[in-house]
Coordinates of C-alpha atoms in Angstrom, one line a residue:
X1 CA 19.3 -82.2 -33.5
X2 CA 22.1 -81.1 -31.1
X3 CA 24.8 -81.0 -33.8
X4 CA 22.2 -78.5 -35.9
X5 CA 22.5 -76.7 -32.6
X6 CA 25.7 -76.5 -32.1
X7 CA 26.6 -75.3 -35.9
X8 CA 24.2 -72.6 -35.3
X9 CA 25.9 -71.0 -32.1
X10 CA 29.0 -71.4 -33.9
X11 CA 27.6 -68.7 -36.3
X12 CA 26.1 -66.6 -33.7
X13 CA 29.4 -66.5 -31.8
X14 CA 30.7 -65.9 -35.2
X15 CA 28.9 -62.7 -36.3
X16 CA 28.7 -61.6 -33.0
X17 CA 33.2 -61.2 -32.9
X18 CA 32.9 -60.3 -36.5
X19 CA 30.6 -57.0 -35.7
X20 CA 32.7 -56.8 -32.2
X21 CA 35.9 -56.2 -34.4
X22 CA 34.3 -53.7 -37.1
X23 CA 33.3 -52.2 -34.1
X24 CA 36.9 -51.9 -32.9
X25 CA 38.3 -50.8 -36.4
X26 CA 35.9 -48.2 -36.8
X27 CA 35.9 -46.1 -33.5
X28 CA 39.7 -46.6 -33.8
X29 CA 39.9 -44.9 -37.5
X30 CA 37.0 -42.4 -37.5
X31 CA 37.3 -39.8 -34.6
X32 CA 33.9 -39.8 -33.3
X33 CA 32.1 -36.3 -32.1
X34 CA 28.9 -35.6 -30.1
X35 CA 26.1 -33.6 -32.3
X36 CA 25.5 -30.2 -30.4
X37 CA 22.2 -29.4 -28.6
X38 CA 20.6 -26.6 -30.3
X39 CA 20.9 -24.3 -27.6
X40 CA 24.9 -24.9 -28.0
X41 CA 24.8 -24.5 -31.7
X42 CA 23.2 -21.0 -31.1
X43 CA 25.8 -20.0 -28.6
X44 CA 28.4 -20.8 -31.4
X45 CA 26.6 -18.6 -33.5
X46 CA 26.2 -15.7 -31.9
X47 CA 29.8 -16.0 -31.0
X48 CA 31.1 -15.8 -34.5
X49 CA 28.7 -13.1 -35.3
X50 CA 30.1 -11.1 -32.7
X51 CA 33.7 -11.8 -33.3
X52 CA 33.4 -10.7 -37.2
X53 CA 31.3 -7.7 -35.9
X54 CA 33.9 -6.6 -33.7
X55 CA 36.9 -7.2 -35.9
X56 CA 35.1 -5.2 -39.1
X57 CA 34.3 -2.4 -36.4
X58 CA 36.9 0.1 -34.7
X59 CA 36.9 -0.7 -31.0
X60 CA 34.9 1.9 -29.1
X61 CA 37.2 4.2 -27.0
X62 CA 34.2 4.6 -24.2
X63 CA 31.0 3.0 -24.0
X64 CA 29.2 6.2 -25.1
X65 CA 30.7 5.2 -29.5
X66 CA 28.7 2.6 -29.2
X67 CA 25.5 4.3 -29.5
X68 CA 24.8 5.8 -32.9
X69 CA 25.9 8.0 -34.5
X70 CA 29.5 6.5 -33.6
X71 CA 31.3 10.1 -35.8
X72 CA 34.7 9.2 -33.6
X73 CA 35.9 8.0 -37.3
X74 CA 35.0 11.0 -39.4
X75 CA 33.0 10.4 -42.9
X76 CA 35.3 9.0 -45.8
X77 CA 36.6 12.2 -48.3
X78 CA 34.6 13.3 -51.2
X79 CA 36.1 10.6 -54.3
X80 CA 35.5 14.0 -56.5
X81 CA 38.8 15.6 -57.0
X82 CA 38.9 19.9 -57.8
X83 CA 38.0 23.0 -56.6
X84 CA 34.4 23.2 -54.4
X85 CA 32.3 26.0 -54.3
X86 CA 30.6 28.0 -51.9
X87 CA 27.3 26.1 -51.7
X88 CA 24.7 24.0 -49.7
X89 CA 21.9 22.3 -49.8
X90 CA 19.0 24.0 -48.7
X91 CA 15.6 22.5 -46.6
X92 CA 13.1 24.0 -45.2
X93 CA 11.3 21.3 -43.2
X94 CA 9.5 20.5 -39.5
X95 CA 10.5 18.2 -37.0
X96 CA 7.6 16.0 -38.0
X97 CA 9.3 16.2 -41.8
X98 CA 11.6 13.6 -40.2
X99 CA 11.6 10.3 -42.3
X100 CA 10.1 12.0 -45.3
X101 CA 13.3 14.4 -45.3
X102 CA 15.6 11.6 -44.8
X103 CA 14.7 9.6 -48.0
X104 CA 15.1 12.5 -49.7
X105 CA 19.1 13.7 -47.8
X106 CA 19.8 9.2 -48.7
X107 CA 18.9 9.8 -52.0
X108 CA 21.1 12.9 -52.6
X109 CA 23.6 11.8 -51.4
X110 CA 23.9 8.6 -52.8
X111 CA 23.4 10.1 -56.6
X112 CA 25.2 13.3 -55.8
X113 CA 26.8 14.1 -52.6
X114 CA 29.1 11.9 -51.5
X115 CA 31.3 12.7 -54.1
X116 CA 31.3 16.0 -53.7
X117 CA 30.2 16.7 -49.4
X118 CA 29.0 19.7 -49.6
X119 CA 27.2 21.9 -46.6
X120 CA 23.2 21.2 -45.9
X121 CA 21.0 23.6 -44.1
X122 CA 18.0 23.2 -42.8
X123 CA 15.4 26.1 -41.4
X124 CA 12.1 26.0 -39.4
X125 CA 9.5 28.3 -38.3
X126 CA 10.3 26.2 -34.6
X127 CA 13.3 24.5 -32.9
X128 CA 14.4 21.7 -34.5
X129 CA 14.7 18.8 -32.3
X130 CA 17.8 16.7 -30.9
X131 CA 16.1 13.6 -32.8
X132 CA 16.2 15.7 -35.9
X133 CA 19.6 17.0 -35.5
X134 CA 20.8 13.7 -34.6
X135 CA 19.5 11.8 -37.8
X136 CA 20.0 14.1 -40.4
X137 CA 23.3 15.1 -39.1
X138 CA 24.2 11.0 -39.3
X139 CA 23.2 11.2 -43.4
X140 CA 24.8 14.3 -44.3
X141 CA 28.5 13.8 -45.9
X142 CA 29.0 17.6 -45.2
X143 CA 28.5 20.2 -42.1
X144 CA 24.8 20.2 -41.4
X145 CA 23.1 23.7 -40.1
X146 CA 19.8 24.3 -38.2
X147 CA 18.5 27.8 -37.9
X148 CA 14.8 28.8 -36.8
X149 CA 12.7 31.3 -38.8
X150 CA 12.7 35.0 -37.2
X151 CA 8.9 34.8 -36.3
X152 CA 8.5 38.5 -38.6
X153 CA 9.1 36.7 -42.1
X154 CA 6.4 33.8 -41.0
X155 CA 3.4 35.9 -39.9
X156 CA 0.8 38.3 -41.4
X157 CA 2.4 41.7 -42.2
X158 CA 1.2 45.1 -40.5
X159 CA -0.2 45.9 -43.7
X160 CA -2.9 42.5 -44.2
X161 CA -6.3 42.8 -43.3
X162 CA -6.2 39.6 -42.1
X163 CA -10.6 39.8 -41.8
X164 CA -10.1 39.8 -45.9
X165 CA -7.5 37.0 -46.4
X166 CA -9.5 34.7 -43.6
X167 CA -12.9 35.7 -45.9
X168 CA -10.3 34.5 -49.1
X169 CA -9.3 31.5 -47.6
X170 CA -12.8 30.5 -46.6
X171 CA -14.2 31.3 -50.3
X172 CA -11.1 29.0 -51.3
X173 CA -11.7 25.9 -49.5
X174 CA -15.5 26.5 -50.7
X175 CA -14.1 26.2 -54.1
X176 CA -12.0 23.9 -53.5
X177 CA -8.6 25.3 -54.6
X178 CA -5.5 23.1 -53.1
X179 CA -4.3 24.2 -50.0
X180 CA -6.5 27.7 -51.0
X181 CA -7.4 27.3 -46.8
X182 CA -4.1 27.0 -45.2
X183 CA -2.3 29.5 -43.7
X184 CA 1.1 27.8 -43.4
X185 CA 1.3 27.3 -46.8
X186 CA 0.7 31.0 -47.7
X187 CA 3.8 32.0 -45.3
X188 CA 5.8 29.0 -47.0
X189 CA 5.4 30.6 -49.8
X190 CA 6.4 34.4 -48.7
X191 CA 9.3 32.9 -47.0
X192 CA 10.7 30.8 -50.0
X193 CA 10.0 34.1 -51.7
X194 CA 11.5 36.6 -50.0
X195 CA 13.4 35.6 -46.7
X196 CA 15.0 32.1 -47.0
X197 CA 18.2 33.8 -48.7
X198 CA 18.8 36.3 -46.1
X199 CA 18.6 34.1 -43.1
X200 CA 22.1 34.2 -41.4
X201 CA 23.1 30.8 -42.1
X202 CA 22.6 31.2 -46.0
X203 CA 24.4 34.5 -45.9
X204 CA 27.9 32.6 -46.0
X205 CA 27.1 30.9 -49.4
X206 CA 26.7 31.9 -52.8
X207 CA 25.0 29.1 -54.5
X208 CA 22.1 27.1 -53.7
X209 CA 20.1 24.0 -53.9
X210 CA 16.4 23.3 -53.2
X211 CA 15.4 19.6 -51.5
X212 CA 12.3 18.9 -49.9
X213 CA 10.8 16.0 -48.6
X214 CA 10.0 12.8 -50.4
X215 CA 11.8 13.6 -53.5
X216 CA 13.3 11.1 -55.5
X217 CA 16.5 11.8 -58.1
X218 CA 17.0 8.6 -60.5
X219 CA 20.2 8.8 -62.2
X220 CA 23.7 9.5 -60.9
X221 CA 25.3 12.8 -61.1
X222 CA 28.7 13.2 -61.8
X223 CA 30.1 16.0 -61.8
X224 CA 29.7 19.4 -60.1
X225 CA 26.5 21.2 -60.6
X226 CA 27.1 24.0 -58.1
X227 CA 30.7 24.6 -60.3
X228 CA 28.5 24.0 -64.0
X229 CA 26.1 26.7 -62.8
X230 CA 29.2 28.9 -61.9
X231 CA 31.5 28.1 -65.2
X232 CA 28.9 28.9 -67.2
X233 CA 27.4 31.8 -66.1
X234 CA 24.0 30.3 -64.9
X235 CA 21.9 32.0 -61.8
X236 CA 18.8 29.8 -61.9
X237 CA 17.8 25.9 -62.9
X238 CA 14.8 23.9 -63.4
X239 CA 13.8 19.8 -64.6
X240 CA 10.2 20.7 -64.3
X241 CA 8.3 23.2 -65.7
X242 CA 4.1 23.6 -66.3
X243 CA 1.6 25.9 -66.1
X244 CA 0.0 27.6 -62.7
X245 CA -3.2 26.8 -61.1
X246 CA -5.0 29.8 -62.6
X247 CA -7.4 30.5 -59.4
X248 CA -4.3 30.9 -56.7
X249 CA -2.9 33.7 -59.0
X250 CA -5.2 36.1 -60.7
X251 CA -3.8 39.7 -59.9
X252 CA -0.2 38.4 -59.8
X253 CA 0.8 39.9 -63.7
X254 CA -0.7 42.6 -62.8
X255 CA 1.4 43.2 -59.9
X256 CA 4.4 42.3 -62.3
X257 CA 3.6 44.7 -64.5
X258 CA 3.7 47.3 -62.6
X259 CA 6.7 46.2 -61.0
X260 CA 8.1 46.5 -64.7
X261 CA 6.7 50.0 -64.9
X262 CA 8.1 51.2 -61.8
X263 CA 12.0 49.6 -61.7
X264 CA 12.8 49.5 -66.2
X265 CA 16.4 49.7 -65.1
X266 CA 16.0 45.9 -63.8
X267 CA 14.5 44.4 -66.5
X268 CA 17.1 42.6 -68.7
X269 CA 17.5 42.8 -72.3
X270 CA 17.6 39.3 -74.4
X271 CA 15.0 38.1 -71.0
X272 CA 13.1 35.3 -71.1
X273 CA 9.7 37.1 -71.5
X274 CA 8.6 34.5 -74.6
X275 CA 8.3 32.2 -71.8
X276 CA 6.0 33.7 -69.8
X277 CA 3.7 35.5 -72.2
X278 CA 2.4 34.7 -75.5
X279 CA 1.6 38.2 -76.3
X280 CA 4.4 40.0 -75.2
X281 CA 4.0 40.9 -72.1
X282 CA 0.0 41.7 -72.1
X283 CA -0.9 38.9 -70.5
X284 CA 0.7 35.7 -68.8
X285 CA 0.4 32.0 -70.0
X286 CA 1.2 30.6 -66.6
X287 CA 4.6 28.8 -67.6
X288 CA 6.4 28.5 -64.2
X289 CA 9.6 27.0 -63.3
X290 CA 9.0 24.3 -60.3
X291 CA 10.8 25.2 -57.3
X292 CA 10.5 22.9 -55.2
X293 CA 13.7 22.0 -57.3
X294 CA 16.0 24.3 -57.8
X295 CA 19.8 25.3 -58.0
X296 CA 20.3 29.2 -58.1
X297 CA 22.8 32.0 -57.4
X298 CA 22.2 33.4 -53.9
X299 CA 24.0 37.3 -55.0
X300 CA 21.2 37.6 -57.3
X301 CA 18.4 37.0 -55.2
X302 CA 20.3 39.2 -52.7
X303 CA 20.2 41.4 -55.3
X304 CA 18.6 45.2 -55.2
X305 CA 16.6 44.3 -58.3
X306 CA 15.2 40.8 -56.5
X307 CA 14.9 42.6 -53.5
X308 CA 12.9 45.5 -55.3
X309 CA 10.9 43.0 -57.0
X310 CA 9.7 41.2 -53.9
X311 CA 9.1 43.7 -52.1
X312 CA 6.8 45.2 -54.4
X313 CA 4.9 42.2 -54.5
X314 CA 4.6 42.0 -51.2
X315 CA 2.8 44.8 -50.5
X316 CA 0.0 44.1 -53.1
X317 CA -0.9 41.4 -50.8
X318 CA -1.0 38.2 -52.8
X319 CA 0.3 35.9 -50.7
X320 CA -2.9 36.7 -48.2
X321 CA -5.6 38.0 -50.6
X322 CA -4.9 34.7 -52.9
X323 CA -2.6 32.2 -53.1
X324 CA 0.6 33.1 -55.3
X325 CA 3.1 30.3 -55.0
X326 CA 6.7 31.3 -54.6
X327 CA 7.2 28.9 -57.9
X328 CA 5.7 31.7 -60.5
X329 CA 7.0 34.4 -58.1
X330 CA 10.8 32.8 -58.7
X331 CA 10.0 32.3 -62.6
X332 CA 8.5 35.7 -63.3
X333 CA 11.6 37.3 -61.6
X334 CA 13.9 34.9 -63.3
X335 CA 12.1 35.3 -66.6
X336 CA 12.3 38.9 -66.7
X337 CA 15.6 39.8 -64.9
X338 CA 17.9 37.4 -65.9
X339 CA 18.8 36.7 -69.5
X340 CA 17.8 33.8 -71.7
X341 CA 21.1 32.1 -71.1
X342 CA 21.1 32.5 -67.6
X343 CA 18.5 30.2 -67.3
X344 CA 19.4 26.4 -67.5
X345 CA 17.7 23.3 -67.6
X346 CA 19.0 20.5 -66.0
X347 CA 17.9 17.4 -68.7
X348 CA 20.6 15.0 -66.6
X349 CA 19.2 15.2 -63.3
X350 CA 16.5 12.7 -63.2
X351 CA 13.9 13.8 -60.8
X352 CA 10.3 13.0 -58.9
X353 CA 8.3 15.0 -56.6
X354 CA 4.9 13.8 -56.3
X355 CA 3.3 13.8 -58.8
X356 CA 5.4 14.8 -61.7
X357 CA 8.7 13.1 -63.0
X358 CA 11.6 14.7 -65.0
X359 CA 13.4 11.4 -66.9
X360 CA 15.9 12.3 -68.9
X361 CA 15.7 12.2 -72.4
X362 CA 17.9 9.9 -74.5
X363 CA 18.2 5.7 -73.9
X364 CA 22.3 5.8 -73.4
X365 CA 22.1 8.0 -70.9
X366 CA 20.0 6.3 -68.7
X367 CA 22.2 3.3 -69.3
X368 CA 25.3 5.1 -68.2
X369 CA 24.5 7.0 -65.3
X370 CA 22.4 3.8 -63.8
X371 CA 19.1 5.8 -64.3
X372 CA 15.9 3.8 -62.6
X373 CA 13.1 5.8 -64.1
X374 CA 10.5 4.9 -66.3
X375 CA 10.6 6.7 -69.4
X376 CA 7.0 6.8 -69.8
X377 CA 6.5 8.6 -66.5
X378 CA 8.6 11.6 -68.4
X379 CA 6.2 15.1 -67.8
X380 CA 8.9 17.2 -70.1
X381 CA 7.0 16.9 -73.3
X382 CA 3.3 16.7 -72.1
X383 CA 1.0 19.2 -72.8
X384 CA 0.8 20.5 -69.7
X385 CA 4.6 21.0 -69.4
X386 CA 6.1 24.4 -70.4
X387 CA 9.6 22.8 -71.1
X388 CA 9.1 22.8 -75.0
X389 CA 8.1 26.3 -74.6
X390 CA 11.9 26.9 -72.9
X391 CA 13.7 25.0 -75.5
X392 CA 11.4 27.0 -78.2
X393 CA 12.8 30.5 -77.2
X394 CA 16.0 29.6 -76.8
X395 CA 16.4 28.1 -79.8
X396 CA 17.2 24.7 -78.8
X397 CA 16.9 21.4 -80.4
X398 CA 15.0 19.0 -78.2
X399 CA 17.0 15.7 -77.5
X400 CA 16.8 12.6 -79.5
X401 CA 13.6 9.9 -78.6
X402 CA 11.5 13.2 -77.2
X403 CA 8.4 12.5 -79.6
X404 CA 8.3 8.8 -78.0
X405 CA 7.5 10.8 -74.8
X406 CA 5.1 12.6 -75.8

C-alpha cells in the first residue's frame, strides 16, 4: 500500500517537471503578446485611417482648406486635346433646383465635360444663393456664372390683359391641361423664348447647351459637340422629338403664318417645313423639337430674323392667352429659318428627361461608349415621336435594329 503510493507521487512529481519545462521552452521560443482591449484596437484604427488620409491629401495651408470645397489645388486639365470653342452650358434653375440640378451638372460631366471643361451658366428670376454657388461651383470642371433675370423679361407685358389670361388659366386647370394654371411656367417659357440669349452673361458666347434638372445622359461622349455643331455648319440639335399638346397651342400657326406673311425675306429656302406641316404649310402637325435639350448657335437666335420672329409672337399674346411652350416656338423658328441641313440630330447622345428616353440606335454602340440605357425604353421610333418624320425629309436612312424599337 505505501509502495503503490510512493510510485504514484513519483509520477505526479514527474508530469508536474515535465509541463514545468514545456512551459520553459515555450515562453522562451514563442514571443508572447497581450490581445488589445477593443477600445485600443479602435484607437489603432482610426490612427491608420488618419495617417493614409492625410498622406493621399495635400496638407491644408490654413485651417479654412479643410472645409469643402478645398479649390487651393485647381481641377485636373481637360484629357481632350484641340481647339475649344466659345460655349457653355446653359441652366435656368432656382435655388430650391439644388440637388435635382446637381445630378444632372454629375452626370454631364462625367459623360461629357471633363474632357472637355467648358463654361456653365446658370440664371434665375431671384439671387442665387451662397449654398448654390458653393455646390454647383464644386461640380463644374469649368468657370461657373450666376446672373438674375431682369424682372421686365419675367412679368406680364404692358400689352396683356392680365383679367383674360387669369380667366385662361382658370378655364385651363378646369380642363385640366398640364401646368395650363401656372403662371411661372408661362414666363419660363417667354424667357427660354425670347430673352435667355441676350442676358449679359450669354452675350460672351456663341454656342450653346440646354440642361435642366434631373436629366439623365447614358452613354459617353467623346468628342466635341460644340466644335461638330461648328465644323459642320449646324445651328440647332435635338434627341427628342413628338408632337405638342394640342390645347396649350391653338392660335400659334396662325401667328406663324402671319409672321411668314409679314418678314418672306427670313424664311429660308430648302427649310424644314415637311416637318412641321403635312400640307404645306396650311396647317401644322404639331412635330416639335424638345428643348429642354438642346445645343444651338447663339448668332442666330441673336439674329434680326429670330428677333423679328419672336417678337411678333409676342405680341399676339400666346404665352398669356394659352399656353405656347418655348419647345414649338424654337422648332417652328428652326423649321422655317434654317435650312434642312442646319438642323441635326444627335442619335449618340443618349438621353432621359422624365418621361421620355432617347437610346441610341445600334447594339455596338452602346457597347463602346459604356451606354446604361435600356433599348426598349427608346421613344425615337414610337408613334408619338416625330423623329422618323426628320429622317423622312431629309432623306435619311434610319440606323440598323430601329424596327426592333418600334
Amino acid at each position: 500500500m505505501a509502495g503503490g503510493s510512493a510510485r504514484y507521487l513519483r509520477y505526479i512529481l514527474f508530469a508536474f517537471f515535465g509541463l514545468v519545462l514545456l512551459y520553459f521552452i515555450s515562453s522562451s521560443s514563442i514571443p508572447q503578446k497581450q490581445l488589445p482591449t477593443a477600445g485600443q484596437a479602435l484607437d489603432w484604427a482610426h490612427s491608420k485611417s488618419s495617417q493614409a488620409a492625410n498622406a493621399a491629401l495635400p496638407q491644408a495651408s490654413s485651417s479654412l482648406d479643410t472645409i469643402t470645397p478645398n479649390t487651393s489645388g485647381g481641377l485636373p486639365p481637360a484629357i481632350a486635346d484641340g481647339e475649344r470653342m466659345n460655349a457653355t452650358f446653359v441652366t435656368l434653375a432656382r435655388n430650391s433646383d439644388l440637388w435635382e440640378i446637381a445630378k444632372s451638372i454629375r452626370r454631364v460631366e462625367d459623360r461629357f465635360n471633363r474632357k472637355f471643361n467648358y463654361d456653365w451658366v446658370f440664371l434665375n428670376d431671384q439671387p442665387f444663393n451662397d449654398n448654390f454657388k458653393m455646390v454647383t461651383s464644386s461640380l463644374v470642371s469649368g468657370k461657373t456664372h450666376y446672373g438674375q433675370i431682369p424682372e421686365d423679361h419675367w412679368s406680364f407685358p404692358e400689352f396683356i390683359d392680365q383679367d383674360k389670361a387669369a380667366k385662361v388659366r382658370e378655364d385651363m386647370k378646369e380642363r385640366k391641361i398640364i401646368y395650363g394654371d401656372s403662371v411661372s411656367y408661362r414666363h419660363m417659357c417667354r424667357y427660354e423664348s425670347g430673352f435667355f440669349f441676350r442676358h449679359p452673361l450669354m452675350n460672351q458666347f456663341e454656342w450653346y447647351w440646354r440642361v435642366e434638372p434631373s436629366i439623365e445622359l447614358f452613354c459617353d461622349i467623346n468628342y466635341d459637340t460644340f466644335k461638330y455643331m461648328k465644323d459642320h455648319g449646324k445651328k440647332y440639335s435635338f434627341v427628342v422629338s413628338l408632337y405638342e399638346y394640342v390645347e396649350t397651342i391653338p392660335t400659334l400657326w396662325d401667328s406663324a403664318k402671319s409672321f411668314m406673311q409679314a418678314h418672306p425675306e427670313h424664311i429660308a429656302e430648302g427649310n424644314s417645313m415637311g416637318f412641321l406641316s403635312d400640307d404645306g404649310g396650311k396647317t401644322y402637325n404639331h412635330c416639335h423639337f424638345w428643348s429642354n435639350f438642346e445645343i444651338g448657335n447663339l448668332d442666330w437666335l441673336r439674329s434680326q430674323a429670330y428677333l423679328d420672329y419672336f417678337n411678333h409672337l409676342d405680341k399676339d399674346g400666346g404665352f398669356f392667352y394659352e399656353r405656347w411652350g418655348d419647345a414649338p416656338v424654337h422648332s417652328i423658328a428652326a423649321g422655317l429659318m434654317l435650312k434642312k441641313e442646319e438642323i441635326h440630330f444627335f442619335n449618340d447622345i443618349a438621353y432621359y428627361h422624365v418621361p421620355f428616353t432617347h437610346c441610341p440606335t445600334g447594339e455596338q454602340y452602346k457597347l463602346d461608349h459604356k451606354c446604361h440605357c435600356n433599348p426598349k425604353d427608346n421613344f425615337d421610333w414610337k408613334g408619338y415621336s416625330c423623329t422618323s418624320r426628320y429622317f423622312e425629309i431629309n432623306e435619311l436612312e434610319k440606323p440598323e435594329g430601329y424596327e426592333a424599337e418600334q
